[in-house]
PDB file of N, CA and C in Angstrom:
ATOM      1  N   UNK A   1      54.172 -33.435   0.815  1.00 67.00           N
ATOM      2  CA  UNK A   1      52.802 -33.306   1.241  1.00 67.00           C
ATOM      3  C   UNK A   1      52.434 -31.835   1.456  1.00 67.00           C
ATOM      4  N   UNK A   2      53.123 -31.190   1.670  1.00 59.00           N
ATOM      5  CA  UNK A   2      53.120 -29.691   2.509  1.00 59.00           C
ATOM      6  C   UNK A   2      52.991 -28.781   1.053  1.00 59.00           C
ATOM      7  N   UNK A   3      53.872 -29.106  -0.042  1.00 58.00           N
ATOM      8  CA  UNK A   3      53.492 -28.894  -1.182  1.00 58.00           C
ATOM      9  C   UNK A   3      52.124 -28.587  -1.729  1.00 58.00           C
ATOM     10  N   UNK A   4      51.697 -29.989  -1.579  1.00 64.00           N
ATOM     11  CA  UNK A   4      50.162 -30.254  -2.668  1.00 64.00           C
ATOM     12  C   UNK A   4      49.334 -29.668  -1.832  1.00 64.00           C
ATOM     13  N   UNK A   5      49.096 -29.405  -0.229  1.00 66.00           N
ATOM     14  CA  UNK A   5      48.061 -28.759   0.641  1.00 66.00           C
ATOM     15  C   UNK A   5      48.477 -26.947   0.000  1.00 66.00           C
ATOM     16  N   UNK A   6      49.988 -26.644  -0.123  1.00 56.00           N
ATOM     17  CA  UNK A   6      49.792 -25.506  -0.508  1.00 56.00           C
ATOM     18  C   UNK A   6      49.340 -25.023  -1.601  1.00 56.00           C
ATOM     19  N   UNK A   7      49.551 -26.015  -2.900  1.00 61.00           N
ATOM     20  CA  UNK A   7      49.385 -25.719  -4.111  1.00 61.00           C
ATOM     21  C   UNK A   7      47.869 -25.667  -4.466  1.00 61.00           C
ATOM     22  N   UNK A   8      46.786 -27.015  -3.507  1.00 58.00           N
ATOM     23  CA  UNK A   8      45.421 -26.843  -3.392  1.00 58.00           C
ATOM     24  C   UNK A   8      44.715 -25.406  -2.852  1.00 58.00           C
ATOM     25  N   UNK A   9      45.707 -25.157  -2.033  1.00 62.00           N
ATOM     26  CA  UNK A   9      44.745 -23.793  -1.280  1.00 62.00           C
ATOM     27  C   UNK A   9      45.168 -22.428  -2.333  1.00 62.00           C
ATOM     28  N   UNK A  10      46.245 -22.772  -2.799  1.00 58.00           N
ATOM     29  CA  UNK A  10      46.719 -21.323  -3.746  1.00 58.00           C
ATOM     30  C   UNK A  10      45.858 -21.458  -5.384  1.00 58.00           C
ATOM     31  N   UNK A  11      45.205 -22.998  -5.560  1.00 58.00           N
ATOM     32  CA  UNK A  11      44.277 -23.134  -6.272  1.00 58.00           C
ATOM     33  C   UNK A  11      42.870 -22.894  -5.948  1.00 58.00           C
ATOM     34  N   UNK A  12      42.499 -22.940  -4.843  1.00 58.00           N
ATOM     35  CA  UNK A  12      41.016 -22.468  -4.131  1.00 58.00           C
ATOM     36  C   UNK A  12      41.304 -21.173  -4.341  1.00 58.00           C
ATOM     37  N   UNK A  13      42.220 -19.835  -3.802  1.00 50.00           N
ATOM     38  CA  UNK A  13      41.989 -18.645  -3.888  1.00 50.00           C
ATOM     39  C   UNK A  13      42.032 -18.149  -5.250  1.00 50.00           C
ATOM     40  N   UNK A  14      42.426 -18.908  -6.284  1.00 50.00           N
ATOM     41  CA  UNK A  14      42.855 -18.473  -7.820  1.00 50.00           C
ATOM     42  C   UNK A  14      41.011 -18.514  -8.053  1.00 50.00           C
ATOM     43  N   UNK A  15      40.927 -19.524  -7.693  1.00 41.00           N
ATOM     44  CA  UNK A  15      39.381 -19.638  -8.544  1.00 41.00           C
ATOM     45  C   UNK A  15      37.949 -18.967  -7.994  1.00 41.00           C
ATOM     46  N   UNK A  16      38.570 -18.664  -6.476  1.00 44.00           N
ATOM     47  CA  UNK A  16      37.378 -17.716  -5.445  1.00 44.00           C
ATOM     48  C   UNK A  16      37.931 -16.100  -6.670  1.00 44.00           C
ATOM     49  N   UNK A  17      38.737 -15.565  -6.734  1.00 46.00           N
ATOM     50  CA  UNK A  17      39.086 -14.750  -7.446  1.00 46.00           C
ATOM     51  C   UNK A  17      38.865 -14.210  -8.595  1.00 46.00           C
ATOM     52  N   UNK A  18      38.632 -15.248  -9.487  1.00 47.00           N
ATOM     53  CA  UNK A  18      37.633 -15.668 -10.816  1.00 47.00           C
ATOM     54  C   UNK A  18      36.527 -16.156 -10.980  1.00 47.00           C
ATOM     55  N   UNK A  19      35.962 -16.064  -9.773  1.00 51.00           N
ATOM     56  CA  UNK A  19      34.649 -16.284 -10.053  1.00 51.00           C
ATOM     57  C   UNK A  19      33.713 -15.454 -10.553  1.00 51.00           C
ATOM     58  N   UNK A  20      32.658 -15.796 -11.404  1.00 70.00           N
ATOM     59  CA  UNK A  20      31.578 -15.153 -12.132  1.00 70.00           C
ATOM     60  C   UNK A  20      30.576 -13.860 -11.557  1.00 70.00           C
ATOM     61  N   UNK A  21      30.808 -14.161 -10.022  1.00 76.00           N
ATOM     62  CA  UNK A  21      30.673 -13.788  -9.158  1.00 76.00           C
ATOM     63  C   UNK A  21      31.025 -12.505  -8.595  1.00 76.00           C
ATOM     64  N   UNK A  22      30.279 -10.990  -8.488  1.00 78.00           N
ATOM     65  CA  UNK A  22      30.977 -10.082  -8.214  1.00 78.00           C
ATOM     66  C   UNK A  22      31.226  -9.830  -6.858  1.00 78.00           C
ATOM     67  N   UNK A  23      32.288  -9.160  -6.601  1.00 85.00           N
ATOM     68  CA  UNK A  23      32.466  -9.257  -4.724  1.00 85.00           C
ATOM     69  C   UNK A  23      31.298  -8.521  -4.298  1.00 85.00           C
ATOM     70  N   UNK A  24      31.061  -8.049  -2.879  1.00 90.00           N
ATOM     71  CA  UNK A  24      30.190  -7.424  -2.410  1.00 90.00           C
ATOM     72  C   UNK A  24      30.121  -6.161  -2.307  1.00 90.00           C
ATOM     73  N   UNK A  25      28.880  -5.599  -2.255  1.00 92.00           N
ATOM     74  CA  UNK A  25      29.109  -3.595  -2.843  1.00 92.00           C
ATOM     75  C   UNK A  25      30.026  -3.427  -1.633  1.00 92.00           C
ATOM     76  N   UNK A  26      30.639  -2.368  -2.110  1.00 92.00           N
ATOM     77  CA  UNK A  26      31.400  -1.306  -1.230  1.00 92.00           C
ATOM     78  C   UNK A  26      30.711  -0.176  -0.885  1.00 92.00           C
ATOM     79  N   UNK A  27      31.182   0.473  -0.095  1.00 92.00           N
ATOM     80  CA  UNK A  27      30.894   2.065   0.169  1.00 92.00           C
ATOM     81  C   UNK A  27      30.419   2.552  -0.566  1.00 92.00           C
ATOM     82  N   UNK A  28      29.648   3.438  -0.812  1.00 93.00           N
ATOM     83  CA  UNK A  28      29.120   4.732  -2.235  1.00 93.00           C
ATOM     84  C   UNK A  28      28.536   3.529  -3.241  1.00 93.00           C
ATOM     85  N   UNK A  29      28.293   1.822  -3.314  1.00 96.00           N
ATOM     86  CA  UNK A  29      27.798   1.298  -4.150  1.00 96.00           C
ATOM     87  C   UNK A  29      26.809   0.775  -4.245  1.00 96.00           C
ATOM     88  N   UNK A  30      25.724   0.632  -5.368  1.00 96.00           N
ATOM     89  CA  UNK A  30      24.533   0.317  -4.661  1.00 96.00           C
ATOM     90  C   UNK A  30      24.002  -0.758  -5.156  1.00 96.00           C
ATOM     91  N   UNK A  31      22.847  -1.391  -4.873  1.00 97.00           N
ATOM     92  CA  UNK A  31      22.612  -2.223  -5.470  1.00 97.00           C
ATOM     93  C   UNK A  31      20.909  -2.551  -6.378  1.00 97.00           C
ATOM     94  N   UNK A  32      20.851  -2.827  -7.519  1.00 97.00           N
ATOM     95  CA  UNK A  32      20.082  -3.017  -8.439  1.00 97.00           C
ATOM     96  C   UNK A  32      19.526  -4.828  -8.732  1.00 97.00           C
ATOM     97  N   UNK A  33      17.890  -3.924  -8.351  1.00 97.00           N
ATOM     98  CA  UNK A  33      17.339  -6.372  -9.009  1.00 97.00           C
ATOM     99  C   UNK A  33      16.981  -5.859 -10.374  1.00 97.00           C
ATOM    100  N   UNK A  34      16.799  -6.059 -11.253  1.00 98.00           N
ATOM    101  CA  UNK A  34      16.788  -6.234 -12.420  1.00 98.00           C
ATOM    102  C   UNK A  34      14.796  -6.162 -12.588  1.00 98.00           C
ATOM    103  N   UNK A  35      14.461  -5.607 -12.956  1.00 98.00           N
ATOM    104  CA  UNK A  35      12.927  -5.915 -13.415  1.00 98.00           C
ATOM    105  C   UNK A  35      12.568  -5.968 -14.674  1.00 98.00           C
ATOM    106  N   UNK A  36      11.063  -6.985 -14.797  1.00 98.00           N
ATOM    107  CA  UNK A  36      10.901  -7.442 -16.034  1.00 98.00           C
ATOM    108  C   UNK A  36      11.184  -5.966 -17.485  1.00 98.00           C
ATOM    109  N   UNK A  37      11.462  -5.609 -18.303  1.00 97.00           N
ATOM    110  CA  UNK A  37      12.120  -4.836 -19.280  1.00 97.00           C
ATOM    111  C   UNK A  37      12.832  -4.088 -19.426  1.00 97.00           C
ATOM    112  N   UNK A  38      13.829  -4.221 -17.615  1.00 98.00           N
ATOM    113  CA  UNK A  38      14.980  -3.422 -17.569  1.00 98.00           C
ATOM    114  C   UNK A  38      16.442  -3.931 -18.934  1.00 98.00           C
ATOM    115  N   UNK A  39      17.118  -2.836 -19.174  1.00 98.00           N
ATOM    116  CA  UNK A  39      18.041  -2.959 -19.929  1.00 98.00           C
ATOM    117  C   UNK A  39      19.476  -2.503 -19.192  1.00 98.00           C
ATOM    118  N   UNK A  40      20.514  -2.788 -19.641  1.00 98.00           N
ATOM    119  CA  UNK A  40      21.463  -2.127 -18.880  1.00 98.00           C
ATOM    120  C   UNK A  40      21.843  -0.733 -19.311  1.00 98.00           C
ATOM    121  N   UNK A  41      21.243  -0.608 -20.617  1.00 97.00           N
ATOM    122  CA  UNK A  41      21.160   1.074 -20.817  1.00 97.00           C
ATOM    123  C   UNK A  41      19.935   1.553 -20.496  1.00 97.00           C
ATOM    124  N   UNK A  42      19.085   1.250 -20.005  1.00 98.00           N
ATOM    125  CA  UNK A  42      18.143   2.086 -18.940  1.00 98.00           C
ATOM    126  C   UNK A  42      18.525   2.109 -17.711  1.00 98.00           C
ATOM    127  N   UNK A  43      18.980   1.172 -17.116  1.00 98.00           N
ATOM    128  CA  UNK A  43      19.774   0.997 -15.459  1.00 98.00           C
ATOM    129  C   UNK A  43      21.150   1.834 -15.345  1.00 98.00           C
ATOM    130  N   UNK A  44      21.925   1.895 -16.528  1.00 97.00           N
ATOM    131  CA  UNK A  44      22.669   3.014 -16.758  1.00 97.00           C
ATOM    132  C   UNK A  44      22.493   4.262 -17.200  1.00 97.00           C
ATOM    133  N   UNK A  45      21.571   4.648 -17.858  1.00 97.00           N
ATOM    134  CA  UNK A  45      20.923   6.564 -17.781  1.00 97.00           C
ATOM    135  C   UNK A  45      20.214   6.047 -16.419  1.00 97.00           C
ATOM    136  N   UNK A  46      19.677   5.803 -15.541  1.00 96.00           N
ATOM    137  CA  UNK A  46      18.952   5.986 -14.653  1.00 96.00           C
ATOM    138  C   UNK A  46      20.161   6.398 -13.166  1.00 96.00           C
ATOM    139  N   UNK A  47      21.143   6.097 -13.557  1.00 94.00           N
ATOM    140  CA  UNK A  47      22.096   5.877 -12.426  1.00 94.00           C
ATOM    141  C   UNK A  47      22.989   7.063 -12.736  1.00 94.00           C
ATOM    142  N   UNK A  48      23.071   7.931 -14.135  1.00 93.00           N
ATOM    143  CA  UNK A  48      24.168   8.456 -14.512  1.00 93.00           C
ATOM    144  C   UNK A  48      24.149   9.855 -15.037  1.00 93.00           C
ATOM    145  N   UNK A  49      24.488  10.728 -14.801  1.00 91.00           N
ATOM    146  CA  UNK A  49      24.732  11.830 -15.668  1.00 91.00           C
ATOM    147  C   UNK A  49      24.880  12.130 -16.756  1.00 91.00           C
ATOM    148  N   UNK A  50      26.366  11.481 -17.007  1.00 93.00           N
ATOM    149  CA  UNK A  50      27.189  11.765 -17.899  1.00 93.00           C
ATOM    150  C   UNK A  50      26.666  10.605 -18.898  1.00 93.00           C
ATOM    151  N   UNK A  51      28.057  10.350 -19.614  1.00 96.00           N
ATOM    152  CA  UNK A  51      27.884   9.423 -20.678  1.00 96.00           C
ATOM    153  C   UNK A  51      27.517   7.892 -20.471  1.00 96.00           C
ATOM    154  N   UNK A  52      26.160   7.735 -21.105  1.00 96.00           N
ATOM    155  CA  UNK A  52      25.832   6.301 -20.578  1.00 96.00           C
ATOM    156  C   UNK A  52      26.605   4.841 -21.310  1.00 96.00           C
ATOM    157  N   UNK A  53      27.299   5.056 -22.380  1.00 97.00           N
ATOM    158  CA  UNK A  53      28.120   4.353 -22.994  1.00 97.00           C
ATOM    159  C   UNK A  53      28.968   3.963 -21.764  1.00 97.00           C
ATOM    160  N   UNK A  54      29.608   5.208 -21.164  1.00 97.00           N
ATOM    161  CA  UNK A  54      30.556   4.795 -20.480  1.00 97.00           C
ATOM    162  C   UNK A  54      30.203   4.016 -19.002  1.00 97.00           C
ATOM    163  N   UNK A  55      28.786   4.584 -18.408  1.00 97.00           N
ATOM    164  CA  UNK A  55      28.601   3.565 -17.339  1.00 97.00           C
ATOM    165  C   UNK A  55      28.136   2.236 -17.858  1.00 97.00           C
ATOM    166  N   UNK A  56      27.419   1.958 -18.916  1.00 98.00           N
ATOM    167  CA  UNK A  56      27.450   0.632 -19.322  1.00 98.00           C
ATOM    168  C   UNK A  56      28.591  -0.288 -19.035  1.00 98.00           C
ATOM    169  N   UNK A  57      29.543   0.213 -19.671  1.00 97.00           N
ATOM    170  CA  UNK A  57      30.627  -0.414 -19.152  1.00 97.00           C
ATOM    171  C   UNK A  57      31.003  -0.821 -17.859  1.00 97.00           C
ATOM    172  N   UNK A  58      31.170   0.130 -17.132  1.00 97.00           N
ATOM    173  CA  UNK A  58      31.553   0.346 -15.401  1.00 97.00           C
ATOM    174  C   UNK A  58      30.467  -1.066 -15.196  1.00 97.00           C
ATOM    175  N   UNK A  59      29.430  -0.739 -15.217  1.00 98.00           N
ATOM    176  CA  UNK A  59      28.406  -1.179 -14.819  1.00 98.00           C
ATOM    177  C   UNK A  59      28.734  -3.534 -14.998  1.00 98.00           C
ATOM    178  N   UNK A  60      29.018  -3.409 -16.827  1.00 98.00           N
ATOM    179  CA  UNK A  60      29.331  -4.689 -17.090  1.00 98.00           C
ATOM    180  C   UNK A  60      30.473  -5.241 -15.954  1.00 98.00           C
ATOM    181  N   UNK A  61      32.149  -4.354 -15.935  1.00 97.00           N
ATOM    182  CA  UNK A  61      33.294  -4.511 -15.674  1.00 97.00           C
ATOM    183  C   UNK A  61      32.658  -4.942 -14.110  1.00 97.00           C
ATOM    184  N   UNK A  62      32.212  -4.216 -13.388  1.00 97.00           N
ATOM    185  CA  UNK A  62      31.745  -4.472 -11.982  1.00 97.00           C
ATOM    186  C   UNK A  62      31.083  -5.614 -11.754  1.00 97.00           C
ATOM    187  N   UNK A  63      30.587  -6.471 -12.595  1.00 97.00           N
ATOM    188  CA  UNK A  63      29.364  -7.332 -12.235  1.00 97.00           C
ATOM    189  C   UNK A  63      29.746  -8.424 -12.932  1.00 97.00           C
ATOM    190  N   UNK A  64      30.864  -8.495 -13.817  1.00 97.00           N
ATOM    191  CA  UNK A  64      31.844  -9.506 -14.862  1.00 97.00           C
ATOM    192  C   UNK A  64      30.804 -10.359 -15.697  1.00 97.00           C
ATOM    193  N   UNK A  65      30.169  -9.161 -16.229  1.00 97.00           N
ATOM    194  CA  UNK A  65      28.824  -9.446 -17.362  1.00 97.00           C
ATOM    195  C   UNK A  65      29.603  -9.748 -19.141  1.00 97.00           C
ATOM    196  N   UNK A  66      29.641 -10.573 -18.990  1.00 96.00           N
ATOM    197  CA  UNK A  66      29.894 -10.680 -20.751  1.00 96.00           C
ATOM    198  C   UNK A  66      29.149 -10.674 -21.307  1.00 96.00           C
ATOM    199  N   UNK A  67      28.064 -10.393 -21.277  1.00 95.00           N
ATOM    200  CA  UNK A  67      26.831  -9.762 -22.447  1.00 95.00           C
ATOM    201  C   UNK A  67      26.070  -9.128 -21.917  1.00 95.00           C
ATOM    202  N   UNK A  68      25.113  -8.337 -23.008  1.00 95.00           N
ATOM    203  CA  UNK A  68      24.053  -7.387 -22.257  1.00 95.00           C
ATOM    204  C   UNK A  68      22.613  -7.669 -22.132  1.00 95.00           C
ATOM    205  N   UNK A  69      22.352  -8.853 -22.059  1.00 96.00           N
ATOM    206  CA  UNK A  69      21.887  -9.429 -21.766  1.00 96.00           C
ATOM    207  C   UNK A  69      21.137  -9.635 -20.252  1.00 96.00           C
ATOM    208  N   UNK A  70      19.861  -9.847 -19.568  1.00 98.00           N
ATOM    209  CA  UNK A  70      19.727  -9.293 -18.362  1.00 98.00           C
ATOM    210  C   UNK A  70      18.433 -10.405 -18.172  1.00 98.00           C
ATOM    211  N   UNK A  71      18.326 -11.057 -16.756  1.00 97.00           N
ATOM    212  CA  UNK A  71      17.124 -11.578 -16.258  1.00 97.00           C
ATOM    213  C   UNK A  71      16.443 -10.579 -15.476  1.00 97.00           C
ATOM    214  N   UNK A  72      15.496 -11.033 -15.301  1.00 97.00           N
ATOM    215  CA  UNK A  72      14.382 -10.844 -14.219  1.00 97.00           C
ATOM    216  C   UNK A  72      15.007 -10.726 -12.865  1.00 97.00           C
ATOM    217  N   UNK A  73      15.118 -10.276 -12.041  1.00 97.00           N
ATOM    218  CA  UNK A  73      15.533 -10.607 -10.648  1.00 97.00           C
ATOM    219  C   UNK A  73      17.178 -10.569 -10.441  1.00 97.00           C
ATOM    220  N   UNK A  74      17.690 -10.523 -11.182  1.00 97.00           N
ATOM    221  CA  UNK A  74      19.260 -10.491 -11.740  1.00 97.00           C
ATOM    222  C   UNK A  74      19.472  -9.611 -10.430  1.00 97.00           C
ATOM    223  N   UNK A  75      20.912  -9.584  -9.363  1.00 97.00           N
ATOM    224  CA  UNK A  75      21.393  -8.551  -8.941  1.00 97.00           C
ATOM    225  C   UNK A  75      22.698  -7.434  -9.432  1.00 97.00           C
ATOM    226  N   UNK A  76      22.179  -6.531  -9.785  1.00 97.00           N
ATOM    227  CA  UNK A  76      23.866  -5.796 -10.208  1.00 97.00           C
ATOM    228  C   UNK A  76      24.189  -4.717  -9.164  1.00 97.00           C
ATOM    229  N   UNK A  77      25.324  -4.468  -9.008  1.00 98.00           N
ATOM    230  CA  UNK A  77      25.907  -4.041  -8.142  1.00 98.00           C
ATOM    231  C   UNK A  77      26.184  -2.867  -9.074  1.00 98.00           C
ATOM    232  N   UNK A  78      25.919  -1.693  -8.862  1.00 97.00           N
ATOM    233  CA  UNK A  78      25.994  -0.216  -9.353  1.00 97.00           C
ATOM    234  C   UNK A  78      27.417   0.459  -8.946  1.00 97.00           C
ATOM    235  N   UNK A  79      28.335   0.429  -9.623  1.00 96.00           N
ATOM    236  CA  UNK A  79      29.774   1.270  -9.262  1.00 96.00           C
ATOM    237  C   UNK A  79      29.349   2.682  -8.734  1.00 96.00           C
ATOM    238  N   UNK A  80      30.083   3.452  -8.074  1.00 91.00           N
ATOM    239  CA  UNK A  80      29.809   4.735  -7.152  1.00 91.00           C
ATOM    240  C   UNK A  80      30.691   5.558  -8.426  1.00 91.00           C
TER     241      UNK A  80
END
């Protein structure tokens, strides 16, 4: 019995872990709603200096975006 209660809860944290879901900003991170004809390469030159290729990325990796693709009202969480 002590088993399957452990193996359920070590299955609840596997999947809180993988969720679609990005954790909550940290320190230095900020946060972005999405407005009607934002892109993530405008939300990324708007946020960035340097190379916006590369915060695109940051930007996807942080928010566990598999496409670039974007709603209305969407929240993304801006890496520092």
């Amino acid at each position: 019995m002590f088993a399957i209660i452990l193996f359920c809860g070590a299955l609840m944290v596997m999947t809180e872990a993988m969720s679609d879901h990005p954790a909550e900003p940290t320190a230095g991170e900020s946060v972005v709603y999405v407005a009607p004809g934002d892109t993530l390469w405008s939300i990324a030159s708007a946020t960035s200096d340097g190379d916006i290729r590369q915060r695109v990325f940051e930007i996807k990796l942080r928010n566990n975006l598999e496409s670039d693709v974007l709603e209305s009202g969407q929240m993304l969480i801006i890496p520092a």
